[in-house]
Coordinates of C-alpha atoms and ligand atoms in Angstrom, one line a residue:
M1 CA -11.9 33.2 -48.5
N2 CA -8.8 35.2 -49.4
I3 CA -9.5 38.9 -49.0
L4 CA -7.4 41.8 -50.2
L5 CA -7.9 45.2 -48.6
I6 CA -6.6 48.3 -50.3
G7 CA -5.3 51.3 -48.2
N8 CA -3.1 52.2 -45.3
G9 CA -5.0 54.4 -42.9
G10 CA -6.9 54.1 -39.6
R11 CA -9.9 53.2 -41.7
E12 CA -8.1 50.2 -43.1
H13 CA -6.9 49.1 -39.7
A14 CA -10.5 49.2 -38.4
L15 CA -11.8 47.3 -41.5
A16 CA -9.0 44.7 -41.2
W17 CA -9.6 44.2 -37.5
K18 CA -13.3 43.5 -38.2
I19 CA -12.7 41.4 -41.4
R20 CA -10.2 39.2 -39.4
Q21 CA -13.0 38.3 -36.9
S22 CA -15.2 36.7 -39.6
P23 CA -15.2 32.9 -39.8
L24 CA -15.4 33.4 -43.6
T25 CA -11.9 35.0 -43.7
Q26 CA -9.1 32.6 -44.5
S27 CA -6.4 35.0 -45.4
L28 CA -6.3 38.8 -45.2
L29 CA -3.8 40.8 -47.3
I30 CA -3.5 44.6 -47.0
A31 CA -1.9 46.7 -49.7
P32 CA 0.1 48.5 -48.5
G33 CA -1.2 48.6 -44.9
N34 CA 0.5 50.0 -41.8
A35 CA 2.1 48.6 -38.6
G36 CA -1.4 48.1 -37.2
T37 CA -2.8 46.1 -40.2
A38 CA 0.3 43.9 -40.0
Q39 CA -1.0 42.6 -36.6
V40 CA -4.2 41.3 -38.1
G41 CA -3.2 40.3 -41.6
E42 CA -0.3 40.3 -44.1
N43 CA 0.9 43.6 -45.5
I44 CA 1.8 43.6 -49.2
P45 CA 4.2 46.3 -50.4
V46 CA 2.0 47.5 -53.3
K47 CA 0.7 51.0 -53.3
S48 CA -3.1 51.6 -53.4
D49 CA -2.8 53.4 -56.8
D50 CA -0.7 50.7 -58.4
L51 CA -3.6 49.1 -60.3
A52 CA -1.4 46.6 -62.2
G53 CA 0.3 45.6 -59.0
I54 CA -3.0 45.0 -57.3
A55 CA -4.2 42.8 -60.3
R56 CA -0.9 40.8 -60.0
I57 CA -1.5 40.2 -56.3
C58 CA -5.1 39.0 -57.0
R59 CA -3.7 36.4 -59.4
E60 CA -0.7 35.3 -57.4
R61 CA -2.4 35.1 -54.1
K62 CA -5.7 33.6 -55.4
V63 CA -7.7 36.5 -54.0
D64 CA -11.5 36.0 -53.8
M65 CA -12.6 39.5 -52.8
V66 CA -11.1 43.0 -53.0
V67 CA -12.3 45.7 -50.6
V68 CA -11.2 49.2 -51.5
G69 CA -10.6 51.7 -48.7
P70 CA -9.5 55.0 -50.3
E71 CA -11.0 56.9 -53.3
V72 CA -8.1 57.2 -55.6
P73 CA -7.9 53.6 -56.9
L74 CA -11.7 53.7 -57.5
V75 CA -11.6 57.1 -59.3
I76 CA -8.7 55.9 -61.6
G77 CA -10.5 52.7 -62.5
L78 CA -9.4 49.8 -60.3
R79 CA -12.6 47.9 -60.7
D80 CA -12.7 48.5 -64.4
L81 CA -9.2 47.1 -64.7
L82 CA -9.8 44.1 -62.6
E83 CA -13.0 43.3 -64.4
A84 CA -11.2 43.3 -67.7
E85 CA -8.3 41.1 -66.5
P86 CA -8.4 37.6 -67.9
G87 CA -8.7 35.0 -65.1
L88 CA -10.2 37.3 -62.5
G89 CA -13.8 36.9 -63.4
H90 CA -14.6 35.3 -60.1
L91 CA -13.4 38.3 -58.1
R92 CA -15.9 40.1 -55.9
I93 CA -15.1 43.7 -55.6
V94 CA -16.4 46.2 -53.0
G95 CA -16.0 49.6 -54.5
P96 CA -17.6 51.2 -57.6
G97 CA -16.1 51.4 -61.1
R98 CA -14.9 54.6 -62.6
S99 CA -18.4 55.8 -63.7
G100 CA -19.8 55.4 -60.2
A101 CA -16.7 56.9 -58.5
R102 CA -17.5 60.1 -60.3
L103 CA -19.9 60.8 -57.5
E104 CA -16.7 61.7 -55.6
G105 CA -14.2 62.2 -58.4
S106 CA -16.1 65.1 -60.0
K107 CA -18.0 67.6 -57.9
D108 CA -19.5 69.0 -61.1
F109 CA -20.8 65.6 -62.1
S110 CA -22.2 64.9 -58.6
K111 CA -23.9 68.4 -58.5
Q112 CA -25.6 67.9 -61.8
F113 CA -26.5 64.3 -60.8
M114 CA -28.3 65.7 -57.6
L115 CA -30.1 68.3 -59.6
R116 CA -31.2 65.7 -62.2
H117 CA -32.7 63.6 -59.4
G118 CA -34.2 66.3 -57.2
I119 CA -31.8 65.7 -54.3
H120 CA -31.4 68.6 -52.0
T121 CA -28.0 70.3 -52.2
A122 CA -26.4 73.8 -52.2
K123 CA -27.0 75.8 -55.4
A124 CA -23.9 76.1 -57.5
R125 CA -22.4 77.2 -60.8
T126 CA -19.4 75.7 -62.5
F127 CA -16.7 77.8 -64.3
T128 CA -13.7 76.8 -66.4
E129 CA -10.5 78.8 -67.0
S130 CA -11.9 80.4 -70.2
Q131 CA -15.0 81.5 -68.2
L132 CA -12.9 83.3 -65.5
D133 CA -14.3 86.7 -66.3
A134 CA -17.9 85.4 -66.1
G135 CA -17.0 83.7 -62.8
M136 CA -15.7 87.0 -61.4
Q137 CA -18.9 88.8 -62.3
Y138 CA -21.0 86.0 -60.9
L139 CA -19.1 86.2 -57.6
E140 CA -20.1 89.9 -57.2
G141 CA -23.7 88.9 -57.0
C142 CA -23.2 86.0 -54.5
R143 CA -24.1 86.2 -50.8
L144 CA -21.3 85.7 -48.3
P145 CA -19.8 83.4 -47.3
I146 CA -19.0 81.8 -50.7
V147 CA -17.9 78.2 -51.1
L148 CA -15.4 77.5 -53.9
K149 CA -14.8 73.8 -54.8
A150 CA -12.3 72.3 -57.1
D151 CA -14.1 69.8 -59.3
G152 CA -11.6 67.0 -59.0
L153 CA -9.8 65.1 -56.2
A154 CA -7.6 67.4 -54.2
A155 CA -6.7 65.2 -51.1
G156 CA -9.4 67.0 -49.0
K157 CA -8.0 70.4 -49.6
G158 CA -10.1 71.5 -52.6
V159 CA -12.8 73.5 -50.7
I160 CA -12.2 77.2 -49.8
I161 CA -14.8 79.1 -47.8
C162 CA -14.5 82.8 -48.4
S163 CA -15.9 85.4 -46.1
E164 CA -15.3 88.4 -48.5
H165 CA -15.8 88.9 -52.2
D166 CA -12.2 90.0 -52.8
E167 CA -11.0 86.8 -51.2
A168 CA -13.3 84.7 -53.3
K169 CA -12.1 86.5 -56.5
R170 CA -8.5 85.9 -55.6
A171 CA -9.2 82.2 -54.8
L172 CA -11.2 81.7 -58.0
R173 CA -8.3 83.1 -60.0
E174 CA -5.7 81.0 -58.2
M175 CA -7.8 77.9 -58.7
L176 CA -8.7 78.4 -62.4
A177 CA -5.8 80.4 -63.8
D178 CA -2.9 79.5 -61.6
H179 CA -4.0 75.8 -61.3
L180 CA -3.8 75.9 -57.5
F181 CA -4.9 72.2 -57.4
G182 CA -3.5 71.2 -60.8
D183 CA -6.1 69.5 -63.0
A184 CA -8.5 69.1 -60.1
S185 CA -9.2 72.9 -60.3
A186 CA -9.6 73.0 -64.1
R187 CA -13.3 73.4 -63.2
V188 CA -14.5 75.2 -60.1
L189 CA -17.9 75.2 -58.4
V190 CA -19.1 78.4 -56.9
E191 CA -21.5 77.2 -54.2
E192 CA -23.9 78.7 -51.8
F193 CA -23.0 78.3 -48.1
L194 CA -25.2 76.0 -46.1
P195 CA -25.5 76.9 -42.4
G196 CA -26.0 73.9 -40.1
I197 CA -24.4 70.8 -38.4
E198 CA -22.7 68.1 -40.5
V199 CA -23.3 64.4 -40.2
S200 CA -21.7 61.6 -42.2
V201 CA -24.1 58.9 -43.3
F202 CA -23.0 55.6 -44.9
V203 CA -24.6 52.8 -46.9
I204 CA -23.3 49.7 -48.5
T205 CA -25.2 49.1 -51.8
D206 CA -25.2 46.7 -54.7
G207 CA -26.8 49.3 -56.9
H208 CA -30.3 48.1 -56.2
D209 CA -30.6 47.5 -52.4
Y210 CA -28.7 49.0 -49.6
V211 CA -27.9 48.5 -45.9
L212 CA -27.7 51.6 -43.7
L213 CA -24.6 51.6 -41.6
P214 CA -24.2 53.7 -38.4
E215 CA -23.8 57.4 -38.9
A216 CA -21.1 59.5 -37.4
K217 CA -20.1 63.1 -36.7
D218 CA -16.6 64.1 -37.9
Y219 CA -14.5 66.8 -36.3
K220 CA -12.7 68.3 -39.3
R221 CA -10.8 71.4 -37.9
V222 CA -7.4 70.8 -36.3
G223 CA -8.1 73.0 -33.3
E224 CA -10.5 72.7 -30.3
S225 CA -13.8 74.5 -30.7
D226 CA -13.5 73.9 -34.5
E227 CA -10.8 76.4 -35.1
G228 CA -7.9 76.4 -37.5
P229 CA -7.5 74.6 -40.8
N230 CA -9.4 71.7 -42.1
T231 CA -7.9 68.2 -41.7
G232 CA -8.9 64.8 -42.9
G233 CA -10.7 64.5 -39.5
M234 CA -9.5 64.7 -35.9
G235 CA -12.2 62.6 -34.3
A236 CA -15.6 61.1 -34.6
V237 CA -18.7 60.2 -32.6
S238 CA -21.3 57.6 -33.4
P239 CA -24.3 57.6 -33.0
V240 CA -25.1 61.3 -33.6
P241 CA -27.8 62.5 -31.2
F242 CA -29.5 64.8 -33.7
A243 CA -29.7 62.1 -36.4
N244 CA -32.9 60.8 -34.8
D245 CA -35.5 58.7 -36.5
A246 CA -37.4 61.6 -38.1
F247 CA -34.2 63.0 -39.6
M248 CA -32.9 59.6 -40.8
E249 CA -36.3 58.8 -42.4
K250 CA -35.8 62.0 -44.5
V251 CA -32.2 61.0 -45.3
R252 CA -33.5 57.6 -46.5
T253 CA -36.4 58.8 -48.6
R254 CA -35.0 62.1 -49.9
I255 CA -31.3 61.3 -50.3
I256 CA -30.3 57.7 -50.2
E257 CA -33.1 56.1 -52.2
P258 CA -33.2 58.8 -54.9
T259 CA -29.4 58.5 -55.2
I260 CA -29.5 54.8 -55.8
A261 CA -32.5 55.1 -58.1
G262 CA -30.6 57.8 -60.0
L263 CA -27.6 55.6 -60.5
Q264 CA -29.9 52.9 -61.9
R265 CA -31.7 55.3 -64.2
E266 CA -28.4 56.5 -65.6
N267 CA -27.2 52.9 -66.0
I268 CA -24.3 53.4 -63.6
P269 CA -23.6 50.1 -61.8
Y270 CA -22.5 50.6 -58.2
R271 CA -21.3 48.0 -55.7
G272 CA -19.6 49.5 -52.7
F273 CA -20.0 52.1 -50.1
I274 CA -21.6 55.5 -50.5
F275 CA -20.7 58.2 -47.9
F276 CA -23.2 61.0 -47.8
G277 CA -21.7 64.2 -46.3
L278 CA -24.8 65.9 -45.1
M279 CA -25.7 69.2 -43.6
N280 CA -28.6 69.3 -41.2
V281 CA -30.2 72.7 -42.1
G282 CA -33.0 73.3 -39.6
G283 CA -33.9 69.6 -39.6
E284 CA -33.7 69.2 -43.4
P285 CA -30.8 67.1 -44.8
Y286 CA -28.8 68.6 -47.7
V287 CA -25.9 66.8 -49.5
I288 CA -22.6 68.6 -49.1
E289 CA -20.7 65.9 -51.0
Y290 CA -20.8 62.3 -52.0
N291 CA -17.8 60.0 -51.4
C292 CA -17.4 56.5 -53.0
R293 CA -15.9 55.0 -49.9
L294 CA -16.1 55.1 -46.1
G295 CA -14.8 58.1 -44.1
D296 CA -11.7 58.3 -42.0
P297 CA -11.9 58.6 -38.9
E298 CA -15.6 57.8 -39.1
T299 CA -14.9 54.2 -39.9
E300 CA -12.9 53.8 -36.7
A301 CA -16.1 54.8 -34.8
I302 CA -18.8 53.0 -36.9
I303 CA -17.1 49.6 -37.5
P304 CA -16.8 48.7 -33.8
R305 CA -20.6 49.4 -33.5
I306 CA -21.4 46.7 -36.1
E307 CA -22.1 43.5 -34.3
S308 CA -22.9 41.3 -37.3
D309 CA -20.3 39.7 -39.6
L310 CA -19.0 42.4 -41.9
V311 CA -17.6 39.9 -44.4
E312 CA -21.0 38.5 -45.0
L313 CA -22.2 42.0 -45.9
L314 CA -19.2 42.6 -48.1
V315 CA -19.7 39.3 -50.0
A316 CA -23.4 40.1 -50.5
C317 CA -22.5 43.5 -51.9
G318 CA -19.8 42.1 -54.2
E319 CA -22.3 39.5 -55.5
G320 CA -25.2 41.9 -55.8
K321 CA -27.3 40.1 -53.2
L322 CA -27.8 42.7 -50.5
K323 CA -31.6 42.4 -50.7
D324 CA -32.1 40.3 -47.6
Q325 CA -29.1 41.3 -45.6
R326 CA -29.7 42.7 -42.1
I327 CA -27.2 44.4 -39.8
R328 CA -27.0 44.4 -36.0
I329 CA -25.7 47.6 -34.5
T330 CA -24.9 48.1 -30.8
P331 CA -26.7 51.0 -29.1
Q332 CA -23.3 51.8 -27.4
T333 CA -21.6 55.0 -28.3
A334 CA -18.2 55.1 -29.9
V335 CA -15.9 58.1 -29.6
T336 CA -12.7 58.2 -31.7
V337 CA -9.9 60.6 -31.0
M338 CA -7.1 61.0 -33.5
M339 CA -3.5 61.5 -32.3
V340 CA -1.6 63.5 -34.9
S341 CA 1.9 64.7 -35.6
G342 CA 2.5 68.3 -34.5
G343 CA 2.2 70.6 -37.5
Y344 CA -0.5 68.5 -39.3
P345 CA -2.3 69.4 -41.6
G346 CA 0.8 71.5 -42.6
D347 CA 4.4 70.2 -42.5
Y348 CA 5.2 67.6 -39.8
L349 CA 8.1 65.3 -39.0
K350 CA 8.0 61.5 -39.5
G351 CA 9.9 58.6 -38.0
K352 CA 9.3 59.5 -34.4
V353 CA 9.2 56.5 -32.1
I354 CA 5.8 55.8 -30.5
A355 CA 6.1 54.9 -26.9
G356 CA 3.4 53.0 -25.0
S357 CA 1.3 49.9 -25.6
L358 CA -0.3 49.7 -29.0
Q359 CA -2.6 46.8 -28.1
L360 CA -6.2 46.7 -29.4
N361 CA -7.4 45.8 -25.9
P362 CA -9.2 47.0 -23.8
T363 CA -9.6 50.2 -25.9
L364 CA -9.4 49.9 -29.6
L365 CA -6.3 51.7 -30.7
F366 CA -6.3 51.8 -34.5
Q367 CA -3.1 52.7 -36.3
A368 CA -3.0 55.2 -39.2
G369 CA 0.3 56.8 -40.1
T370 CA 2.6 54.2 -38.5
K371 CA 5.4 52.0 -39.7
A372 CA 7.3 49.2 -38.0
T373 CA 11.1 49.6 -38.0
G374 CA 12.9 46.8 -36.2
T375 CA 11.2 46.5 -32.8
D376 CA 9.9 50.1 -32.9
V377 CA 6.7 51.5 -34.3
V378 CA 7.4 55.0 -35.7
T379 CA 5.2 57.8 -37.0
D380 CA 4.8 57.7 -40.8
G381 CA 2.1 60.3 -41.5
G382 CA 0.1 63.3 -40.1
R383 CA -2.7 61.2 -38.5
V384 CA -0.9 58.6 -36.5
L385 CA -3.4 56.8 -34.2
A386 CA -7.1 56.6 -33.7
A387 CA -8.3 55.6 -30.2
T388 CA -11.9 54.4 -30.1
G389 CA -13.6 54.2 -26.7
M390 CA -17.0 52.4 -26.4
G391 CA -19.4 53.2 -23.6
N392 CA -22.9 53.9 -22.4
G393 CA -23.1 57.4 -23.8
I394 CA -20.6 60.0 -25.1
M395 CA -19.0 60.7 -21.7
E396 CA -18.0 57.1 -20.9
A397 CA -16.8 56.5 -24.4
R398 CA -14.8 59.7 -24.4
D399 CA -13.2 58.9 -21.1
R400 CA -12.1 55.5 -22.4
A401 CA -10.6 56.9 -25.6
Y402 CA -8.7 59.6 -23.8
A403 CA -7.5 57.2 -21.1
A404 CA -6.0 55.0 -23.9
L405 CA -4.2 57.9 -25.4
S406 CA -2.8 59.0 -22.1
G407 CA -0.6 55.9 -22.2
I408 CA 0.9 56.8 -25.6
S409 CA 3.5 59.4 -26.5
F410 CA 5.7 60.5 -29.3
E411 CA 7.6 63.8 -30.0
Q412 CA 5.1 66.6 -30.8
A413 CA 2.0 64.4 -30.5
Y414 CA -1.2 66.4 -30.5
F415 CA -4.9 65.6 -30.2
R416 CA -8.1 67.6 -29.6
R417 CA -9.5 67.3 -26.1
D418 CA -13.0 68.3 -27.0
I419 CA -14.2 65.5 -29.2
G420 CA -17.9 64.9 -28.5
V421 CA -18.2 67.8 -26.0
D422 CA -20.6 69.7 -28.3
L423 CA -23.0 66.8 -28.4
L424 CA -23.2 66.4 -24.7
Q425 CA -25.7 69.2 -24.3
T426 CA -28.0 68.0 -27.0
G427 CA -29.4 65.1 -24.9
K428 CA -28.1 61.6 -25.1
S429 CA -24.8 61.6 -23.2
Ligands
AMP501 P1 -15.4 68.7 -48.6 O1 -14.0 68.7 -49.0 O2 -16.4 68.7 -49.7 O3 -15.7 67.7 -47.5 O4 -15.7 70.0 -47.9 C1 -14.9 70.4 -46.8 C2 -15.8 71.0 -45.8 O5 -16.3 72.3 -46.2 C3 -17.1 70.3 -45.5 O6 -17.0 69.3 -44.6 C4 -18.0 71.4 -44.9 O7 -17.6 71.6 -43.6 C5 -17.5 72.6 -45.7 N1 -18.5 72.8 -46.8 C6 -18.4 72.3 -48.1 N2 -19.4 72.8 -48.8 C7 -20.2 73.6 -48.0 C8 -21.4 74.4 -48.2 N3 -22.0 74.4 -49.3 N4 -21.8 75.0 -47.1 C9 -21.2 75.0 -45.9 N5 -20.1 74.3 -45.7 C10 -19.5 73.6 -46.7
LIG502 N1 -13.5 62.2 -42.6 C1 -13.9 62.7 -43.9 C2 -13.5 61.9 -45.0 O1 -13.0 60.7 -44.9 O2 -13.5 62.4 -46.1

């Protein structure tokens, strides 16, 4: 079958690598892709938010299935548009329509959804610009730290955690009155802070049944020991030792199943991935956020652990036939380390030549912000490469990921050296 994958990050390189291995895959197109995806498929110069361009490619290249990596095309209605296009009725699409993508696209919607369906989450109140004074008053009665969240998509920057009331007031004013995140902060959630350890849990669902994918821990802060600003993610580990059977049973029965049942009850069709950003608060799972896609860099750690044919699973999802699907997952550990451009998540330079072998063997070296120019591969984003080591336990997998990165260099390259270290003490290593 002809498959079109949307996106251009490390997540998409990992997905493309896995999709390519399936005997069901005839051709694989990636729009727009990066230098890594070009090694396993054909890059198409159409941006992931160019919905009309994507529809055109579907027609011209006789695409059978569209797999959507990032959230933006889903939130702005890629599925809705493709479903309404004449001649594309046969398309299988992995990714929800606009109504389902609100789980990620509106934090106010997702919060109310969780409350309606009794799903554990942090308490929150939503304020608009005209309610700024009420918001200020409300803040005074809140316990510290206070979490402020822009309602809409803000490229991962819309959450501010404030350790003082004055700071929270300033931030609320900036978000609501000064439109710090544009339209995304036209509504702001003032949320209770949940103490605990985070874990990313993923399912693929057709809106009725679901298959649980491997879970992962993401390392969000740019600096070692979780210091410095938040990033899209600096590394990932899968499996997560504290996500044991007892915890995952709670996740299934109290979070995943009520979420899918809630979507059904509200007549929201959903075929695609759901990413549950969870906080483990003393053994109890709470939802921090929903995403309507897989995570990055979590995908680079979880996809290599899936032994079964991913395309079979994607087709079953696209056709609404996940009921009898099973998945085989290796017990091996995957550790992913991101190599980024110096300065990220702030300003950084692009176009730096990457030296070293960018082979996917023996360690999986997925490419993110890269571009081929002539015979060189150059940096083209903040997060540049994701090295995934596999091994018997975190230590061995870590060693392999770091060994792969030691052979790669570019000007001002940076990576965290402590990915997975915090999990070594907790047992399985
Ligand atoms: P998000 O953009 O929703 O992923 O949030 C960014 C990060 O902020 C999360 O990964 C958490 O580390 C943190 N965070 C968000 N909400 C809360 C909360 N209610 N309590 C504690 N930490 C939070
Ligand atoms: N790594 C977190 C995310 O993809 O949102």
